[in-house]
Amino acid sequence: MGVLRLQLPTDPRWVNIVEKNIEEILTDHAWCEQKAATNAITIITNNSEHQDLVKDLLALAKEEIDHFEQVHNIIIKRGLKLGRERKDDYVNELYLYMKKSGDGSRVSGLVERLLFSAMIEARSCERFKVLSENIQDEELAVFYRDLMESEAGHYVTFITYARKYGVGIDVEKRWREWLAYEESIITNYGKGETIHG
């Protein structure tokens, strides 16, 4: 699917499920943004010697927290409540794949974390596109269109740094393997009122 290279598109009928429980999708989305910010900070913490990466991921983390605030503001404006943090089975499956895929070196660990992050951003971007094009709620359609563009930028950031710092690793081959793995699990999702569910 274009620049994201995802192998399976989201069925637009997923939006029909989402529309039945807007409070749930907004709560899940808010926590996705918080986790994305935390993930960026974790990468910075473990790879602080790369000044350019630190600078760009600090900006990315701030943007993710800003998105969290934007979603929270929509929740408040609509008289809804931010629910408790949700478990994200899709991200957990990607995380386990990441953990078992590295060779134990710092370079491999960084590349795997960056590809894990790129994968989540790619699928989130695709889901936001589907939402923006299919949801009946005009405010949310515009909101998800804007966020889709932001997620695409985050995806590019992670892929770019994986290529830059993946010395001795065939990053393109690893990314193809990540795409194939994601294709193998995504068929289990798209049935719930969550961003990846």
PDB file of C-alpha atoms in Angstrom:
ATOM      1  CA  MET A   1       0.000   0.000   0.000  1.00  0.00           C
ATOM      2  CA  GLY A   2       2.108   2.809  -1.335  1.00  0.00           C
ATOM      3  CA  VAL A   3       4.994   4.166   0.685  1.00  0.00           C
ATOM      4  CA  LEU A   4       3.953   2.242   3.813  1.00  0.00           C
ATOM      5  CA  ARG A   5       4.347  -1.102   1.993  1.00  0.00           C
ATOM      6  CA  LEU A   6       1.752  -2.780   4.238  1.00  0.00           C
ATOM      7  CA  GLN A   7       0.640  -6.084   2.754  1.00  0.00           C
ATOM      8  CA  LEU A   8      -3.021  -6.119   3.824  1.00  0.00           C
ATOM      9  CA  PRO A   9      -5.359  -3.111   3.893  1.00  0.00           C
ATOM     10  CA  THR A  10      -7.895  -2.566   6.668  1.00  0.00           C
ATOM     11  CA  ASP A  11     -11.456  -3.461   5.676  1.00  0.00           C
ATOM     12  CA  PRO A  12     -13.374  -0.140   5.654  1.00  0.00           C
ATOM     13  CA  ARG A  13     -16.255  -1.920   7.439  1.00  0.00           C
ATOM     14  CA  TRP A  14     -14.075  -1.736  10.566  1.00  0.00           C
ATOM     15  CA  VAL A  15     -15.235   1.902  10.801  1.00  0.00           C
ATOM     16  CA  ASN A  16     -18.824   0.666  11.297  1.00  0.00           C
ATOM     17  CA  ILE A  17     -17.647  -1.112  14.467  1.00  0.00           C
ATOM     18  CA  VAL A  18     -15.757   1.999  15.619  1.00  0.00           C
ATOM     19  CA  GLU A  19     -18.774   4.267  15.137  1.00  0.00           C
ATOM     20  CA  LYS A  20     -20.829   2.203  17.573  1.00  0.00           C
ATOM     21  CA  ASN A  21     -18.482   3.135  20.436  1.00  0.00           C
ATOM     22  CA  ILE A  22     -16.707   6.458  19.877  1.00  0.00           C
ATOM     23  CA  GLU A  23     -15.762   6.724  23.559  1.00  0.00           C
ATOM     24  CA  GLU A  24     -13.847   3.444  23.339  1.00  0.00           C
ATOM     25  CA  ILE A  25     -11.930   4.317  20.167  1.00  0.00           C
ATOM     26  CA  LEU A  26     -10.981   7.723  21.583  1.00  0.00           C
ATOM     27  CA  THR A  27      -9.810   6.222  24.890  1.00  0.00           C
ATOM     28  CA  ASP A  28      -7.775   3.578  23.069  1.00  0.00           C
ATOM     29  CA  HIS A  29      -6.343   6.184  20.705  1.00  0.00           C
ATOM     30  CA  ALA A  30      -5.324   8.473  23.571  1.00  0.00           C
ATOM     31  CA  TRP A  31      -3.363   5.674  25.240  1.00  0.00           C
ATOM     32  CA  CYS A  32      -1.746   4.726  21.898  1.00  0.00           C
ATOM     33  CA  GLU A  33      -0.360   8.260  21.721  1.00  0.00           C
ATOM     34  CA  GLN A  34       0.929   8.084  25.300  1.00  0.00           C
ATOM     35  CA  LYS A  35       2.643   4.759  24.617  1.00  0.00           C
ATOM     36  CA  ALA A  36       4.186   6.141  21.419  1.00  0.00           C
ATOM     37  CA  ALA A  37       5.701   9.018  23.402  1.00  0.00           C
ATOM     38  CA  THR A  38       7.028   6.580  26.018  1.00  0.00           C
ATOM     39  CA  ASN A  39       8.523   4.394  23.292  1.00  0.00           C
ATOM     40  CA  ALA A  40      10.382   7.355  21.786  1.00  0.00           C
ATOM     41  CA  ILE A  41      11.784   8.274  25.215  1.00  0.00           C
ATOM     42  CA  THR A  42      12.907   4.649  25.729  1.00  0.00           C
ATOM     43  CA  ILE A  43      14.811   4.727  22.424  1.00  0.00           C
ATOM     44  CA  ILE A  44      16.477   7.997  23.469  1.00  0.00           C
ATOM     45  CA  THR A  45      17.404   6.560  26.874  1.00  0.00           C
ATOM     46  CA  ASN A  46      19.068   3.513  25.340  1.00  0.00           C
ATOM     47  CA  ASN A  47      20.804   5.330  22.459  1.00  0.00           C
ATOM     48  CA  SER A  48      21.719   8.746  23.817  1.00  0.00           C
ATOM     49  CA  GLU A  49      25.064   8.821  21.984  1.00  0.00           C
ATOM     50  CA  HIS A  50      23.249   9.542  18.688  1.00  0.00           C
ATOM     51  CA  GLN A  51      22.646  13.282  18.958  1.00  0.00           C
ATOM     52  CA  ASP A  52      20.515  13.574  15.817  1.00  0.00           C
ATOM     53  CA  LEU A  53      18.312  10.664  16.859  1.00  0.00           C
ATOM     54  CA  VAL A  54      17.847  12.181  20.329  1.00  0.00           C
ATOM     55  CA  LYS A  55      16.868  15.545  18.831  1.00  0.00           C
ATOM     56  CA  ASP A  56      14.365  14.091  16.371  1.00  0.00           C
ATOM     57  CA  LEU A  57      12.826  11.632  18.815  1.00  0.00           C
ATOM     58  CA  LEU A  58      12.424  14.349  21.447  1.00  0.00           C
ATOM     59  CA  ALA A  59      10.397  16.294  18.885  1.00  0.00           C
ATOM     60  CA  LEU A  60       8.450  13.146  18.028  1.00  0.00           C
ATOM     61  CA  ALA A  61       7.718  12.396  21.716  1.00  0.00           C
ATOM     62  CA  LYS A  62       6.434  15.960  22.211  1.00  0.00           C
ATOM     63  CA  GLU A  63       4.188  15.575  19.180  1.00  0.00           C
ATOM     64  CA  GLU A  64       2.789  12.289  20.489  1.00  0.00           C
ATOM     65  CA  ILE A  65       2.003  13.884  23.866  1.00  0.00           C
ATOM     66  CA  ASP A  66       0.356  16.765  22.014  1.00  0.00           C
ATOM     67  CA  HIS A  67      -1.782  14.222  20.155  1.00  0.00           C
ATOM     68  CA  PHE A  68      -2.685  12.612  23.489  1.00  0.00           C
ATOM     69  CA  GLU A  69      -3.843  16.036  24.677  1.00  0.00           C
ATOM     70  CA  GLN A  70      -5.817  16.644  21.475  1.00  0.00           C
ATOM     71  CA  VAL A  71      -7.651  13.329  21.828  1.00  0.00           C
ATOM     72  CA  HIS A  72      -8.281  14.024  25.515  1.00  0.00           C
ATOM     73  CA  ASN A  73      -9.706  17.435  24.636  1.00  0.00           C
ATOM     74  CA  ILE A  74     -12.127  15.819  22.160  1.00  0.00           C
ATOM     75  CA  ILE A  75     -13.180  13.351  24.862  1.00  0.00           C
ATOM     76  CA  ILE A  76     -13.864  16.200  27.324  1.00  0.00           C
ATOM     77  CA  LYS A  77     -15.627  18.344  24.708  1.00  0.00           C
ATOM     78  CA  ARG A  78     -18.022  15.487  23.969  1.00  0.00           C
ATOM     79  CA  GLY A  79     -18.819  14.891  27.627  1.00  0.00           C
ATOM     80  CA  LEU A  80     -17.079  11.511  27.555  1.00  0.00           C
ATOM     81  CA  LYS A  81     -14.464  10.096  29.914  1.00  0.00           C
ATOM     82  CA  LEU A  82     -10.927   8.898  29.314  1.00  0.00           C
ATOM     83  CA  GLY A  83     -11.065   5.266  30.351  1.00  0.00           C
ATOM     84  CA  ARG A  84      -8.255   3.214  31.823  1.00  0.00           C
ATOM     85  CA  GLU A  85      -5.269   2.263  29.694  1.00  0.00           C
ATOM     86  CA  ARG A  86      -6.107  -0.503  27.226  1.00  0.00           C
ATOM     87  CA  LYS A  87      -4.050  -3.581  26.430  1.00  0.00           C
ATOM     88  CA  ASP A  88      -2.936  -3.590  22.787  1.00  0.00           C
ATOM     89  CA  ASP A  89      -2.615  -7.208  21.636  1.00  0.00           C
ATOM     90  CA  TYR A  90      -1.409  -6.160  18.171  1.00  0.00           C
ATOM     91  CA  VAL A  91       1.487  -4.114  19.589  1.00  0.00           C
ATOM     92  CA  ASN A  92       2.268  -6.890  22.092  1.00  0.00           C
ATOM     93  CA  GLU A  93       2.613  -9.413  19.251  1.00  0.00           C
ATOM     94  CA  LEU A  94       4.971  -7.049  17.416  1.00  0.00           C
ATOM     95  CA  TYR A  95       6.926  -6.507  20.645  1.00  0.00           C
ATOM     96  CA  LEU A  96       7.447 -10.256  21.143  1.00  0.00           C
ATOM     97  CA  TYR A  97       8.611 -10.579  17.532  1.00  0.00           C
ATOM     98  CA  MET A  98      11.085  -7.731  18.114  1.00  0.00           C
ATOM     99  CA  LYS A  99      12.439  -9.315  21.313  1.00  0.00           C
ATOM    100  CA  LYS A 100      13.149 -12.660  19.674  1.00  0.00           C
ATOM    101  CA  SER A 101      14.512 -11.202  16.418  1.00  0.00           C
ATOM    102  CA  GLY A 102      17.626  -9.335  17.543  1.00  0.00           C
ATOM    103  CA  ASP A 103      21.061 -10.916  17.810  1.00  0.00           C
ATOM    104  CA  GLY A 104      21.800  -9.354  21.203  1.00  0.00           C
ATOM    105  CA  SER A 105      24.042  -6.568  19.901  1.00  0.00           C
ATOM    106  CA  ARG A 106      23.271  -2.902  20.599  1.00  0.00           C
ATOM    107  CA  VAL A 107      23.058  -2.170  16.856  1.00  0.00           C
ATOM    108  CA  SER A 108      20.598  -4.991  16.293  1.00  0.00           C
ATOM    109  CA  GLY A 109      18.593  -3.912  19.340  1.00  0.00           C
ATOM    110  CA  LEU A 110      18.334  -0.371  18.016  1.00  0.00           C
ATOM    111  CA  VAL A 111      17.366  -1.477  14.501  1.00  0.00           C
ATOM    112  CA  GLU A 112      14.716  -3.868  15.817  1.00  0.00           C
ATOM    113  CA  ARG A 113      13.239  -1.188  18.093  1.00  0.00           C
ATOM    114  CA  LEU A 114      13.151   1.310  15.243  1.00  0.00           C
ATOM    115  CA  LEU A 115      11.484  -1.178  12.875  1.00  0.00           C
ATOM    116  CA  PHE A 116       8.988  -2.153  15.595  1.00  0.00           C
ATOM    117  CA  SER A 117       8.188   1.558  15.970  1.00  0.00           C
ATOM    118  CA  ALA A 118       7.957   2.095  12.205  1.00  0.00           C
ATOM    119  CA  MET A 119       5.552  -0.838  11.897  1.00  0.00           C
ATOM    120  CA  ILE A 120       3.183   0.577  14.515  1.00  0.00           C
ATOM    121  CA  GLU A 121       3.293   4.027  12.924  1.00  0.00           C
ATOM    122  CA  ALA A 122       2.654   2.564   9.461  1.00  0.00           C
ATOM    123  CA  ARG A 123      -0.425   0.637  10.569  1.00  0.00           C
ATOM    124  CA  SER A 124      -1.708   3.546  12.667  1.00  0.00           C
ATOM    125  CA  CYS A 125      -1.281   5.841   9.665  1.00  0.00           C
ATOM    126  CA  GLU A 126      -3.239   3.393   7.502  1.00  0.00           C
ATOM    127  CA  ARG A 127      -6.001   3.071  10.118  1.00  0.00           C
ATOM    128  CA  PHE A 128      -6.269   6.860  10.446  1.00  0.00           C
ATOM    129  CA  LYS A 129      -6.627   7.086   6.653  1.00  0.00           C
ATOM    130  CA  VAL A 130      -9.447   4.533   6.701  1.00  0.00           C
ATOM    131  CA  LEU A 131     -11.128   6.450   9.532  1.00  0.00           C
ATOM    132  CA  SER A 132     -10.748   9.828   7.804  1.00  0.00           C
ATOM    133  CA  GLU A 133     -12.275   8.492   4.584  1.00  0.00           C
ATOM    134  CA  ASN A 134     -15.141   6.482   6.064  1.00  0.00           C
ATOM    135  CA  ILE A 135     -16.288   7.890   9.408  1.00  0.00           C
ATOM    136  CA  GLN A 136     -19.544   9.884   9.299  1.00  0.00           C
ATOM    137  CA  ASP A 137     -18.410  12.241  12.085  1.00  0.00           C
ATOM    138  CA  GLU A 138     -16.988  15.254  10.215  1.00  0.00           C
ATOM    139  CA  GLU A 139     -14.884  16.549  13.109  1.00  0.00           C
ATOM    140  CA  LEU A 140     -13.203  13.164  13.532  1.00  0.00           C
ATOM    141  CA  ALA A 141     -12.743  12.743   9.765  1.00  0.00           C
ATOM    142  CA  VAL A 142     -10.697  15.969   9.639  1.00  0.00           C
ATOM    143  CA  PHE A 143      -8.872  15.113  12.865  1.00  0.00           C
ATOM    144  CA  TYR A 144      -7.788  11.678  11.623  1.00  0.00           C
ATOM    145  CA  ARG A 145      -6.743  13.097   8.255  1.00  0.00           C
ATOM    146  CA  ASP A 146      -4.366  15.490  10.042  1.00  0.00           C
ATOM    147  CA  LEU A 147      -3.007  12.766  12.313  1.00  0.00           C
ATOM    148  CA  MET A 148      -2.529  10.393   9.373  1.00  0.00           C
ATOM    149  CA  GLU A 149      -0.005  12.811   7.878  1.00  0.00           C
ATOM    150  CA  SER A 150       1.809  13.090  11.207  1.00  0.00           C
ATOM    151  CA  GLU A 151       2.019   9.302  11.618  1.00  0.00           C
ATOM    152  CA  ALA A 152       3.456   9.000   8.113  1.00  0.00           C
ATOM    153  CA  GLY A 153       6.214  11.403   9.149  1.00  0.00           C
ATOM    154  CA  HIS A 154       6.953   9.360  12.263  1.00  0.00           C
ATOM    155  CA  TYR A 155       7.155   6.185  10.166  1.00  0.00           C
ATOM    156  CA  VAL A 156       9.726   7.863   7.896  1.00  0.00           C
ATOM    157  CA  THR A 157      11.752   9.041  10.922  1.00  0.00           C
ATOM    158  CA  PHE A 158      12.033   5.523  12.355  1.00  0.00           C
ATOM    159  CA  ILE A 159      12.854   3.864   9.021  1.00  0.00           C
ATOM    160  CA  THR A 160      15.454   6.526   8.222  1.00  0.00           C
ATOM    161  CA  TYR A 161      17.284   6.023  11.520  1.00  0.00           C
ATOM    162  CA  ALA A 162      17.172   2.235  11.178  1.00  0.00           C
ATOM    163  CA  ARG A 163      18.934   2.610   7.822  1.00  0.00           C
ATOM    164  CA  LYS A 164      21.408   5.170   9.161  1.00  0.00           C
ATOM    165  CA  TYR A 165      22.491   3.281  12.281  1.00  0.00           C
ATOM    166  CA  GLY A 166      21.975  -0.295  11.108  1.00  0.00           C
ATOM    167  CA  VAL A 167      25.648  -0.756  10.255  1.00  0.00           C
ATOM    168  CA  GLY A 168      26.311  -4.345   9.187  1.00  0.00           C
ATOM    169  CA  ILE A 169      22.577  -5.173   9.055  1.00  0.00           C
ATOM    170  CA  ASP A 170      20.548  -5.619   5.884  1.00  0.00           C
ATOM    171  CA  VAL A 171      17.811  -3.258   7.061  1.00  0.00           C
ATOM    172  CA  GLU A 172      15.774  -3.608   3.850  1.00  0.00           C
ATOM    173  CA  LYS A 173      15.699  -7.392   4.255  1.00  0.00           C
ATOM    174  CA  ARG A 174      14.690  -7.027   7.924  1.00  0.00           C
ATOM    175  CA  TRP A 175      11.936  -4.593   6.994  1.00  0.00           C
ATOM    176  CA  ARG A 176      10.559  -7.059   4.438  1.00  0.00           C
ATOM    177  CA  GLU A 177      10.546  -9.701   7.185  1.00  0.00           C
ATOM    178  CA  TRP A 178       8.709  -7.301   9.505  1.00  0.00           C
ATOM    179  CA  LEU A 179       6.140  -6.609   6.785  1.00  0.00           C
ATOM    180  CA  ALA A 180       5.612 -10.337   6.228  1.00  0.00           C
ATOM    181  CA  TYR A 181       5.212 -10.946   9.963  1.00  0.00           C
ATOM    182  CA  GLU A 182       2.735  -8.084  10.292  1.00  0.00           C
ATOM    183  CA  GLU A 183       0.734  -9.518   7.392  1.00  0.00           C
ATOM    184  CA  SER A 184       0.571 -12.852   9.236  1.00  0.00           C
ATOM    185  CA  ILE A 185      -0.977 -11.308  12.363  1.00  0.00           C
ATOM    186  CA  ILE A 186      -3.094  -8.407  11.066  1.00  0.00           C
ATOM    187  CA  THR A 187      -5.804 -10.789   9.848  1.00  0.00           C
ATOM    188  CA  ASN A 188      -6.654 -11.334  13.542  1.00  0.00           C
ATOM    189  CA  TYR A 189      -7.389  -7.620  13.984  1.00  0.00           C
ATOM    190  CA  GLY A 190      -9.743  -4.989  12.607  1.00  0.00           C
ATOM    191  CA  LYS A 191     -12.739  -6.437  14.444  1.00  0.00           C
ATOM    192  CA  GLY A 192     -12.802  -4.188  17.526  1.00  0.00           C
ATOM    193  CA  GLU A 193     -13.343  -0.543  18.383  1.00  0.00           C
ATOM    194  CA  THR A 194      -9.669   0.143  18.977  1.00  0.00           C
ATOM    195  CA  ILE A 195      -7.016   1.650  16.713  1.00  0.00           C
ATOM    196  CA  HIS A 196      -5.314  -1.704  16.094  1.00  0.00           C
ATOM    197  CA  GLY A 197      -8.085  -4.032  17.297  1.00  0.00           C
TER     198      GLY A 197
END
